[in-house]
XYZ file of C-alpha atoms in Angstrom:
620
model
C -32.097 -11.239 -26.143
C -30.540 -10.626 -22.705
C -27.064 -11.201 -24.176
C -27.752 -8.696 -26.950
C -28.886 -6.042 -24.468
C -25.797 -6.589 -22.324
C -23.548 -6.371 -25.395
C -25.255 -3.168 -26.491
C -24.817 -1.596 -23.081
C -21.188 -2.668 -22.828
C -20.440 -1.081 -26.197
C -22.418 2.098 -25.614
C -22.125 3.010 -21.944
C -18.832 4.859 -22.344
C -18.309 8.052 -24.315
C -14.519 8.091 -24.772
C -12.706 11.365 -24.346
C -11.128 11.902 -27.723
C -8.284 14.050 -26.411
C -6.671 11.214 -24.426
C -7.695 7.547 -24.817
C -5.869 6.639 -21.589
C -8.255 8.720 -19.490
C -11.283 6.888 -18.053
C -14.325 6.967 -20.266
C -17.451 8.688 -18.984
C -20.668 6.696 -18.744
C -23.258 7.537 -21.356
C -26.911 8.346 -20.598
C -28.046 4.836 -21.582
C -26.114 3.319 -18.711
C -27.914 5.343 -16.073
C -31.321 4.641 -17.624
C -31.002 0.836 -17.308
C -29.677 0.018 -13.847
C -29.599 -3.689 -12.961
C -31.531 -4.882 -9.896
C -29.973 -5.491 -6.491
C -27.723 -7.201 -5.661
C -25.403 -5.707 -8.272
C -22.177 -4.758 -6.484
C -19.508 -7.322 -7.390
C -22.115 -10.076 -7.849
C -25.724 -10.310 -9.054
C -28.289 -12.880 -7.907
C -27.182 -15.426 -10.497
C -23.560 -15.024 -9.447
C -24.475 -15.659 -5.806
C -26.151 -18.916 -6.810
C -23.058 -19.898 -8.769
C -20.959 -19.234 -5.698
C -22.951 -21.786 -3.732
C -22.046 -24.389 -6.345
C -18.411 -23.303 -6.277
C -18.296 -24.032 -2.560
C -19.166 -27.626 -3.377
C -16.650 -28.071 -6.171
C -13.664 -25.854 -5.326
C -11.510 -26.479 -2.244
C -9.976 -22.990 -2.229
C -13.416 -21.388 -2.308
C -14.439 -23.562 0.642
C -11.341 -22.455 2.541
C -12.035 -18.788 1.892
C -15.638 -19.103 2.982
C -14.653 -21.065 6.085
C -12.612 -18.067 7.251
C -15.378 -15.619 6.324
C -18.052 -17.657 8.103
C -15.858 -18.100 11.167
C -15.397 -14.328 11.340
C -19.147 -13.796 11.016
C -19.960 -16.340 13.718
C -17.583 -14.724 16.193
C -19.343 -11.389 15.696
C -22.819 -12.732 16.481
C -22.487 -12.391 20.242
C -20.324 -9.272 20.269
C -21.596 -5.719 20.804
C -21.604 -3.397 17.808
C -18.466 -1.442 16.998
C -17.838 1.515 19.320
C -16.972 4.723 17.506
C -14.324 6.262 19.742
C -11.520 8.538 18.584
C -8.338 7.082 20.088
C -5.920 9.359 18.296
C -6.491 7.766 14.903
C -9.911 9.340 14.242
C -12.631 6.794 13.340
C -10.547 4.946 10.809
C -10.302 1.780 12.887
C -13.976 1.572 13.880
C -15.216 2.259 10.344
C -12.973 -0.422 8.893
C -13.975 -2.875 11.621
C -17.666 -2.284 10.947
C -17.075 -2.590 7.219
C -15.379 -5.957 7.664
C -18.175 -7.207 9.880
C -20.872 -6.184 7.416
C -19.110 -7.871 4.494
C -18.567 -11.126 6.395
C -22.075 -11.228 7.864
C -23.794 -10.304 4.603
C -21.849 -12.860 2.573
C -22.517 -15.596 5.137
C -26.228 -14.821 5.032
C -26.329 -14.920 1.231
C -24.537 -18.258 1.087
C -26.236 -19.981 4.029
C -29.628 -18.292 4.284
C -29.199 -18.148 8.065
C -31.120 -15.062 9.253
C -28.888 -14.660 12.316
C -26.212 -13.203 10.080
C -28.445 -10.728 8.244
C -29.967 -9.594 11.541
C -26.550 -9.067 13.081
C -25.348 -7.128 10.017
C -28.341 -4.812 10.395
C -27.241 -4.052 13.959
C -23.890 -2.775 12.654
C -25.613 -0.787 9.939
C -28.103 0.667 12.417
C -25.314 1.731 14.747
C -23.476 3.422 11.908
C -26.626 5.053 10.547
C -27.453 6.556 13.946
C -24.101 8.329 14.278
C -24.415 12.125 14.022
C -21.785 12.085 11.270
C -19.236 9.760 9.695
C -16.266 11.898 10.712
C -16.055 14.020 7.530
C -13.140 16.021 8.967
C -11.065 12.908 8.259
C -12.829 11.884 5.084
C -10.949 8.639 4.693
C -13.111 7.336 7.533
C -16.284 8.559 5.824
C -15.374 6.737 2.627
C -14.706 3.492 4.493
C -18.112 3.852 6.130
C -19.722 4.480 2.748
C -18.302 1.246 1.403
C -19.526 -0.754 4.399
C -23.030 0.668 4.315
C -23.270 0.291 0.535
C -22.295 -3.364 0.661
C -24.844 -4.007 3.390
C -27.587 -2.288 1.417
C -26.794 -4.211 -1.747
C -25.983 -7.679 -0.473
C -28.740 -7.676 2.178
C -31.256 -5.995 -0.107
C -33.725 -8.895 -0.084
C -33.721 -9.115 3.726
C -34.271 -5.409 4.433
C -37.689 -3.934 5.089
C -38.664 -0.814 3.176
C -38.200 1.216 6.354
C -34.737 -0.235 7.034
C -33.680 0.343 3.466
C -34.825 3.958 3.526
C -33.086 4.615 6.852
C -29.763 3.163 5.743
C -29.937 4.858 2.338
C -30.588 8.220 3.966
C -27.583 7.821 6.232
C -25.342 6.925 3.298
C -26.636 9.779 1.173
C -26.458 12.506 3.811
C -23.396 11.451 5.829
C -21.157 10.419 2.947
C -22.349 11.300 -0.553
C -23.684 14.815 0.072
C -21.068 15.444 2.749
C -18.360 14.928 0.130
C -19.460 18.124 -1.634
C -19.277 20.305 1.480
C -16.221 22.599 1.432
C -15.138 20.783 -1.681
C -12.266 23.189 -2.301
C -10.695 22.094 0.993
C -10.783 18.379 0.185
C -7.350 17.745 -1.312
C -8.177 14.074 -1.923
C -10.584 14.977 -4.723
C -7.782 15.758 -7.170
C -4.949 14.256 -5.122
C -2.282 11.752 -6.024
C -2.113 9.454 -3.020
C -4.068 6.588 -1.464
C -6.703 8.994 -0.106
C -7.804 9.762 -3.654
C -8.460 6.106 -4.467
C -10.047 5.256 -1.123
C -12.348 8.268 -0.965
C -13.502 8.147 -4.584
C -13.743 4.355 -4.499
C -15.864 4.251 -1.356
C -18.119 7.033 -2.603
C -18.616 5.507 -6.061
C -19.662 2.198 -4.526
C -21.976 4.091 -2.188
C -23.449 6.022 -5.104
C -24.113 2.865 -7.106
C -25.933 1.340 -4.133
C -28.501 4.197 -4.064
C -28.526 5.229 -7.722
C -32.282 4.598 -8.126
C -33.145 6.909 -5.255
C -30.648 9.678 -6.083
C -29.741 9.273 -9.767
C -28.392 12.796 -10.266
C -26.282 12.656 -7.105
C -24.964 9.202 -7.984
C -23.963 10.312 -11.451
C -22.282 13.407 -10.068
C -20.242 11.245 -7.656
C -19.157 8.819 -10.389
C -18.269 11.489 -12.926
C -16.238 13.428 -10.367
C -14.302 10.253 -9.596
C -13.636 9.415 -13.236
C -12.467 12.966 -13.863
C -9.980 13.006 -10.987
C -8.796 9.414 -10.552
C -6.207 9.571 -13.384
C -3.983 11.701 -11.164
C -3.899 8.873 -8.628
C -3.360 6.272 -11.351
C -0.133 8.013 -12.339
C 1.409 6.457 -9.210
C 1.700 3.154 -11.138
C 3.362 4.583 -14.231
C 5.277 3.595 -16.135
C 5.922 -0.003 -15.042
C 3.856 -0.788 -11.942
C 5.983 0.428 -9.022
C 3.833 2.306 -6.504
C 5.339 5.539 -5.238
C 3.897 5.356 -1.694
C 5.487 1.937 -1.180
C 4.270 -1.657 -0.817
C 2.242 -1.165 2.383
C 0.197 1.714 0.982
C 0.061 -0.104 -2.350
C -2.379 -2.582 -0.858
C -4.716 0.151 0.383
C -4.847 2.410 -2.649
C -4.746 -0.402 -5.201
C -7.587 -2.314 -3.557
C -9.942 0.664 -3.654
C -8.952 1.557 -7.211
C -9.768 -1.988 -8.328
C -12.965 -1.979 -6.251
C -14.160 1.106 -8.112
C -13.376 -0.504 -11.479
C -15.113 -3.739 -10.478
C -18.208 -1.969 -9.100
C -18.588 -0.118 -12.404
C -18.158 -3.373 -14.316
C -20.779 -5.309 -12.363
C -23.220 -2.386 -12.528
C -22.698 -1.115 -16.078
C -20.729 -3.838 -17.839
C -17.605 -1.679 -18.158
C -14.675 -0.537 -16.039
C -14.520 2.691 -18.056
C -10.948 1.707 -18.819
C -9.569 2.195 -15.310
C -7.398 -0.919 -15.535
C -5.765 0.447 -18.711
C -3.897 3.135 -16.766
C -0.176 2.803 -17.600
C 1.494 0.376 -15.235
C -1.642 -0.642 -13.358
C -1.896 -4.276 -14.448
C 1.888 -4.575 -14.158
C 1.606 -3.597 -10.509
C 0.394 -7.128 -9.762
C 4.086 -8.055 -9.448
C 5.079 -5.094 -7.299
C 4.773 -6.509 -3.790
C 6.295 -9.806 -4.926
C 9.370 -7.926 -6.088
C 9.477 -5.841 -2.898
C 9.311 -8.898 -0.636
C 12.726 -9.905 0.672
C 13.815 -13.530 1.289
C 12.795 -13.164 4.954
C 9.199 -12.651 3.813
C 9.253 -9.033 4.970
C 8.683 -6.051 2.711
C 11.177 -3.375 1.844
C 9.548 -0.889 4.189
C 10.851 2.432 2.939
C 9.155 5.709 3.890
C 5.960 5.320 5.970
C 5.584 1.626 5.177
C 5.524 -1.328 7.501
C 7.538 -4.460 6.783
C 4.683 -6.949 7.101
C 2.307 -7.648 4.224
C -1.182 -8.645 5.298
C -3.587 -10.974 3.553
C -4.318 -9.285 0.222
C -7.547 -10.401 -1.494
C -6.757 -7.958 -4.314
C -4.255 -10.527 -5.608
C -7.211 -12.791 -6.501
C -8.510 -9.955 -8.681
C -5.184 -9.552 -10.464
C -4.830 -13.323 -10.897
C -8.269 -13.476 -12.498
C -7.691 -10.437 -14.710
C -4.308 -11.633 -15.938
C -5.005 -15.413 -15.764
C -1.830 -15.842 -13.709
C -2.187 -18.499 -11.039
C 1.236 -17.812 -9.513
C 0.115 -14.400 -8.314
C -1.961 -15.969 -5.531
C 0.499 -18.578 -4.297
C 1.343 -16.507 -1.226
C -2.347 -15.899 -0.490
C -3.121 -19.618 -0.866
C -0.353 -20.505 1.594
C -1.596 -17.953 4.097
C -5.171 -19.125 3.556
C -4.206 -22.654 4.537
C -2.742 -21.297 7.767
C -5.987 -19.488 8.557
C -8.183 -22.488 7.827
C -5.905 -24.763 9.857
C -6.374 -22.396 12.790
C -10.152 -22.667 12.461
C -9.950 -26.449 12.308
C -7.883 -26.508 15.486
C -10.398 -24.316 17.316
C -8.087 -21.292 17.497
C -9.343 -18.954 14.759
C -7.207 -15.894 14.115
C -8.169 -12.282 13.505
C -5.542 -11.453 10.876
C -7.622 -12.174 7.772
C -8.363 -9.093 5.692
C -11.696 -7.372 6.142
C -11.926 -7.616 2.338
C -11.606 -11.412 2.325
C -15.222 -11.953 1.161
C -14.255 -10.294 -2.112
C -11.535 -12.905 -2.670
C -14.297 -15.492 -2.903
C -16.069 -13.437 -5.566
C -12.832 -13.021 -7.555
C -11.632 -16.578 -7.078
C -11.273 -18.430 -10.395
C -11.299 -22.230 -9.835
C -8.777 -22.910 -12.596
C -6.164 -20.754 -10.857
C -4.979 -23.038 -8.090
C -1.363 -24.006 -8.532
C 1.185 -22.861 -11.037
C 4.929 -22.690 -11.356
C 6.027 -19.084 -11.064
C 7.631 -17.839 -14.273
C 11.348 -17.260 -14.332
C 11.922 -13.775 -13.010
C 15.135 -11.859 -13.278
C 17.278 -11.423 -10.175
C 17.143 -7.656 -10.590
C 14.143 -5.413 -10.979
C 13.768 -1.680 -11.205
C 11.312 1.017 -12.069
C 12.419 4.152 -13.789
C 10.252 7.238 -13.961
C 7.518 8.017 -11.488
C 8.174 10.080 -8.390
C 9.862 7.254 -6.426
C 12.169 5.066 -8.545
C 12.941 1.796 -6.769
C 15.165 -1.191 -7.468
C 15.914 -4.600 -5.988
C 18.678 -7.159 -6.445
C 18.613 -10.716 -5.151
C 20.985 -13.657 -5.479
C 18.110 -16.131 -5.850
C 14.354 -16.546 -5.643
C 12.739 -18.879 -3.100
C 15.863 -19.089 -0.952
C 15.468 -17.672 2.574
C 19.262 -17.241 2.828
C 19.585 -15.296 -0.418
C 21.181 -11.865 -0.493
C 18.680 -9.097 -1.179
C 19.164 -5.361 -1.629
C 16.310 -2.870 -1.884
C 17.236 0.579 -3.207
C 15.279 3.814 -3.007
C 15.762 7.006 -5.037
C 13.087 9.601 -5.861
C 12.171 12.648 -3.849
C 11.282 13.553 -0.275
C 8.309 15.840 -0.923
C 6.011 13.014 -1.955
C 3.102 11.384 -0.137
C 4.346 9.546 2.986
C 7.955 10.005 1.858
C 11.040 10.221 4.068
C 14.360 11.983 3.580
C 15.811 8.677 2.366
C 17.107 9.286 -1.146
C 19.836 6.770 -1.907
C 19.009 4.641 1.122
C 18.762 0.859 1.016
C 18.120 -2.311 3.001
C 20.230 -5.468 2.853
C 19.382 -9.044 3.809
C 21.612 -12.108 3.724
C 21.473 -15.511 5.416
C 17.970 -14.780 6.701
C 18.951 -11.586 8.550
C 18.072 -7.995 7.675
C 21.444 -6.357 8.328
C 20.724 -2.862 7.009
C 17.284 -1.765 8.172
C 14.681 0.872 7.471
C 12.470 1.739 10.428
C 9.377 2.632 8.423
C 6.756 4.983 9.811
C 6.535 6.705 13.139
C 3.216 6.090 14.891
C 0.913 8.889 13.773
C -1.153 8.879 16.989
C 2.037 8.935 19.080
C 3.472 11.871 17.139
C 0.206 13.822 17.330
C -0.163 13.168 21.045
C 3.357 14.414 21.693
C 3.494 17.734 19.939
C 3.487 17.186 16.177
C 0.447 18.842 14.625
C -1.274 16.900 11.859
C -0.362 19.587 9.328
C 3.313 19.312 10.329
C 3.203 15.525 10.325
C 2.381 15.404 6.622
C 4.093 18.577 5.442
C 7.112 17.862 3.230
C 8.507 21.389 2.829
C 12.228 21.837 3.371
C 11.843 23.181 6.911
C 8.934 20.984 7.974
C 8.889 19.582 11.500
C 8.306 16.207 9.837
C 12.060 15.933 9.290
C 12.729 16.373 13.026
C 10.981 13.038 13.596
C 13.825 10.524 13.775
C 12.213 7.915 11.534
C 11.322 10.479 8.854
C 14.516 12.525 8.704
C 17.971 11.674 7.340
C 19.509 10.454 10.622
C 17.641 7.135 10.498
C 18.475 6.104 6.958
C 21.366 4.378 5.227
C 22.692 7.460 3.473
C 25.752 9.222 2.158
C 25.748 12.700 3.762
C 27.797 15.856 3.388
C 28.412 18.090 6.410
C 25.412 16.323 8.001
C 23.130 18.471 5.864
C 19.564 17.541 4.958
C 18.629 16.467 1.459
C 16.774 18.849 -0.808
C 13.069 18.045 -0.935
C 12.434 19.898 -4.202
C 14.596 17.563 -6.301
C 14.496 13.981 -7.545
C 17.186 11.330 -7.892
C 16.954 8.682 -10.598
C 18.085 5.037 -10.660
C 19.805 3.510 -13.676
C 21.033 -0.064 -14.278
C 24.791 -0.415 -14.577
C 27.255 -3.323 -14.615
C 25.225 -5.935 -12.794
C 23.636 -3.474 -10.420
C 22.231 0.019 -10.161
C 23.488 3.548 -9.773
C 21.648 6.408 -8.066
C 22.497 9.935 -9.179
C 22.301 11.880 -5.910
C 23.451 15.183 -7.423
C 20.014 16.882 -7.593
C 19.189 16.267 -3.917
C 22.591 17.426 -2.551
C 23.245 20.147 -5.141
C 24.041 22.826 -2.543
C 26.451 20.560 -0.613
C 28.819 19.103 -3.215
C 29.072 19.412 -6.979
C 28.206 15.812 -7.889
C 27.491 12.552 -6.068
C 26.706 9.036 -7.272
C 26.011 5.814 -5.379
C 26.415 2.434 -7.075
C 25.214 -0.983 -5.842
C 26.677 -4.213 -7.184
C 25.670 -7.752 -6.182
C 28.512 -10.199 -6.835
C 28.312 -13.961 -7.522
C 29.616 -14.719 -4.008
C 26.490 -12.938 -2.593
C 28.515 -9.988 -1.337
C 27.379 -6.464 -2.102
C 29.562 -3.492 -3.003
C 28.297 0.010 -2.270
C 30.497 2.486 -4.138
C 30.080 6.224 -3.568
C 31.819 8.974 -5.539
C 31.520 12.750 -5.239
C 33.204 15.996 -6.139
C 33.441 18.879 -3.709
C 32.930 22.543 -4.465
C 34.573 25.544 -2.893
C 34.876 24.172 0.637
C 36.359 21.241 2.486
C 33.564 18.769 3.183
C 32.980 16.309 6.007
C 31.474 13.139 4.574
C 29.423 10.664 6.604
C 28.450 7.152 5.562
C 25.526 5.682 7.594
C 24.269 2.120 8.150
C 21.383 1.395 10.573
C 21.237 -2.078 12.090
C 19.753 -4.184 14.867
C 22.777 -6.459 14.822
C 25.530 -6.423 17.424
C 28.418 -4.564 15.802
C 32.105 -4.222 16.567
C 34.701 -1.977 14.933
C 37.606 -3.478 13.010
C 40.594 -1.709 11.412
C 38.914 -1.679 7.980
C 35.239 -1.608 8.958
C 32.766 -3.547 11.085
C 31.659 -7.047 11.967
C 27.925 -7.560 12.529
C 26.427 -10.551 14.344
C 22.789 -11.522 14.662
C 20.835 -14.778 15.017
C 24.012 -16.846 14.835
C 25.049 -15.243 11.547
C 27.728 -12.686 10.711
C 28.334 -9.986 8.108
C 31.609 -8.166 7.418
C 31.724 -4.559 6.215
C 35.105 -3.610 4.727
C 35.739 -0.077 3.543
C 38.311 1.646 1.346
C 38.291 5.345 0.504
C 40.092 8.308 -1.004
C 40.891 9.697 2.461
C 41.605 8.261 5.927
C 38.539 6.751 7.561
C 37.161 6.942 11.100
C 34.760 4.225 12.262
C 32.261 4.539 15.099
C 29.060 2.977 16.436
C 26.248 5.077 17.894
C 23.408 3.814 20.064
C 20.237 5.322 18.581
C 17.747 3.113 20.385
C 16.359 5.818 22.686
C 13.974 8.595 21.595
C 15.602 11.929 20.860
C 12.354 13.830 21.297
C 9.099 13.120 23.078
C 7.381 12.585 19.734
C 9.874 9.834 18.746
C 9.291 6.191 19.555
C 12.106 4.072 20.912
C 13.957 1.773 18.524
C 15.160 -1.156 20.633
C 18.644 -2.485 19.903
C 19.189 -0.029 17.058
C 22.713 1.144 16.237
C 24.038 3.491 13.595
C 27.356 2.542 12.048
C 29.275 5.649 11.011
C 32.212 6.057 8.665
C 33.640 9.584 8.444
C 36.166 11.116 6.082
C 37.165 14.558 4.875
C 37.451 15.665 1.264
C 39.372 18.873 0.434
C 37.796 21.624 -1.663
C 37.566 21.038 -5.418
C 38.511 17.399 -5.072
C 37.180 13.990 -6.008
C 36.196 11.761 -3.114
C 35.118 8.131 -2.883
C 34.304 5.335 -0.483
C 33.621 1.698 -1.276
C 32.089 -0.661 1.282
C 31.838 -4.397 0.666
C 29.201 -6.276 2.691
C 30.125 -9.973 2.828
C 27.887 -12.561 4.535
C 29.471 -15.569 6.191
C 28.977 -18.418 3.718
C 30.245 -21.182 5.991
C 26.718 -22.492 6.788
């Protein structure tokens, strides 16, 4: 009988929008009339009992829980999180509290030790007593909503009626209702960046935690999310590359999947969120964007380090692909070894408890499928491509290529830029983001920091503007932000059509990347000038020690060397600039950073070209 009811609900809860089957389906009335009991977010009572058995039978599950429990135990004697704005709003404190609540609540459910539930209530009480959850930076509010919702649901059986009412009221008033205040000023509601996923995801989970008490409000929250989330989901189309880059991928993707999973465990359906074009394919994205050194291709506002990503357990389970979690399993062993040695680390994700819920015991070890040595994503706002000479070789040559447009979320003026690794060294670098708090504290207003108009002050920040990227430039002019460059495969590599983004500088421009069998890389640039003589600059940013040679440069770093040899249509001038020191007070320093410059002049109405071959020393 129970199975029949569940099947009926699964088939009937969604009323599909006939005009577009790819849009999320809205929940039907029947779904809201039959809410399951608490706990219901990501696991019901039966699932929690199953988890206890999994800890006995599955080594990986035991390892995950060992890290979670260690985190919870270290919190027991610590004071509650302090909500202090240190230039980054309350984002850090809210996330810290969220992680504590998840770890403490899970440890209580799996051990029955009341110390952990009591300590979780202290965090929830502290959060509930705040005058607000920083709605002026609503990302923080949404993170708080998720933390409080998980505490309410997972600790439901340990809460008194008074505690439950107090925490529910805080969640309802300081997050759910607050999200409707000045709604027209909240760009995240219909946005197309990570804010949209995080804010809607946190609020939906919060709404489902209190749906019995505020059914109309909860339904309003969920339906607003389902209406607007497709605009965010377009970031994965058509083939899984994420336009904000691999660092922000983890943030937005996790909350998008959390929303889908919360709907599934509450109503028996994801409303089709995972069917968004490219979304399930995005499971491979960060693997492709990870260079042989283990660092990410950190274009735009991304960092180069990838943290522990529990979301990969979700993708592995959904796709039944064990190889997707090999990196997480390796990192998990490092964390559990640290606990065993008495030196536990704090670099596990605050979402790690969810990895235990998504862990499928049959997905332990698997040979990764044969992947091609090149990968690219056409379409979308930020086309990206990579080439590598081999997988699983730390000395392999790797090239990451970026096209797209500059007026996108977290984007830089980096169209046509690239990174290059060989022999374990990143020779051509991208600096990633400038510190937001540092920029704000030193004269860049928040509106300027994220404005991507042509004349925005954002481009005066060294790490955001064209001076810090590996570009082909004409008369040192800035790229156009209202245009997009595409990437196309060609002759064992890729070509970027730069013409749209430099249309007012030269008539045409193309940049081609070719990876040769000897692990060298050729970067070939061609252009055609218009009605004026044009000064052309070729840029390469590096942390290596560089010296000028008659035909290019020699780079040395970590006992390795790389030769850059250039040929061109006009005489070349080579120079090396020290760009390690800040140019402005809002710039951070960039220790040991140099910019290699090649300059040439192309007469009016002429074809110009430069070809640079980057050859690693293969003697070792």
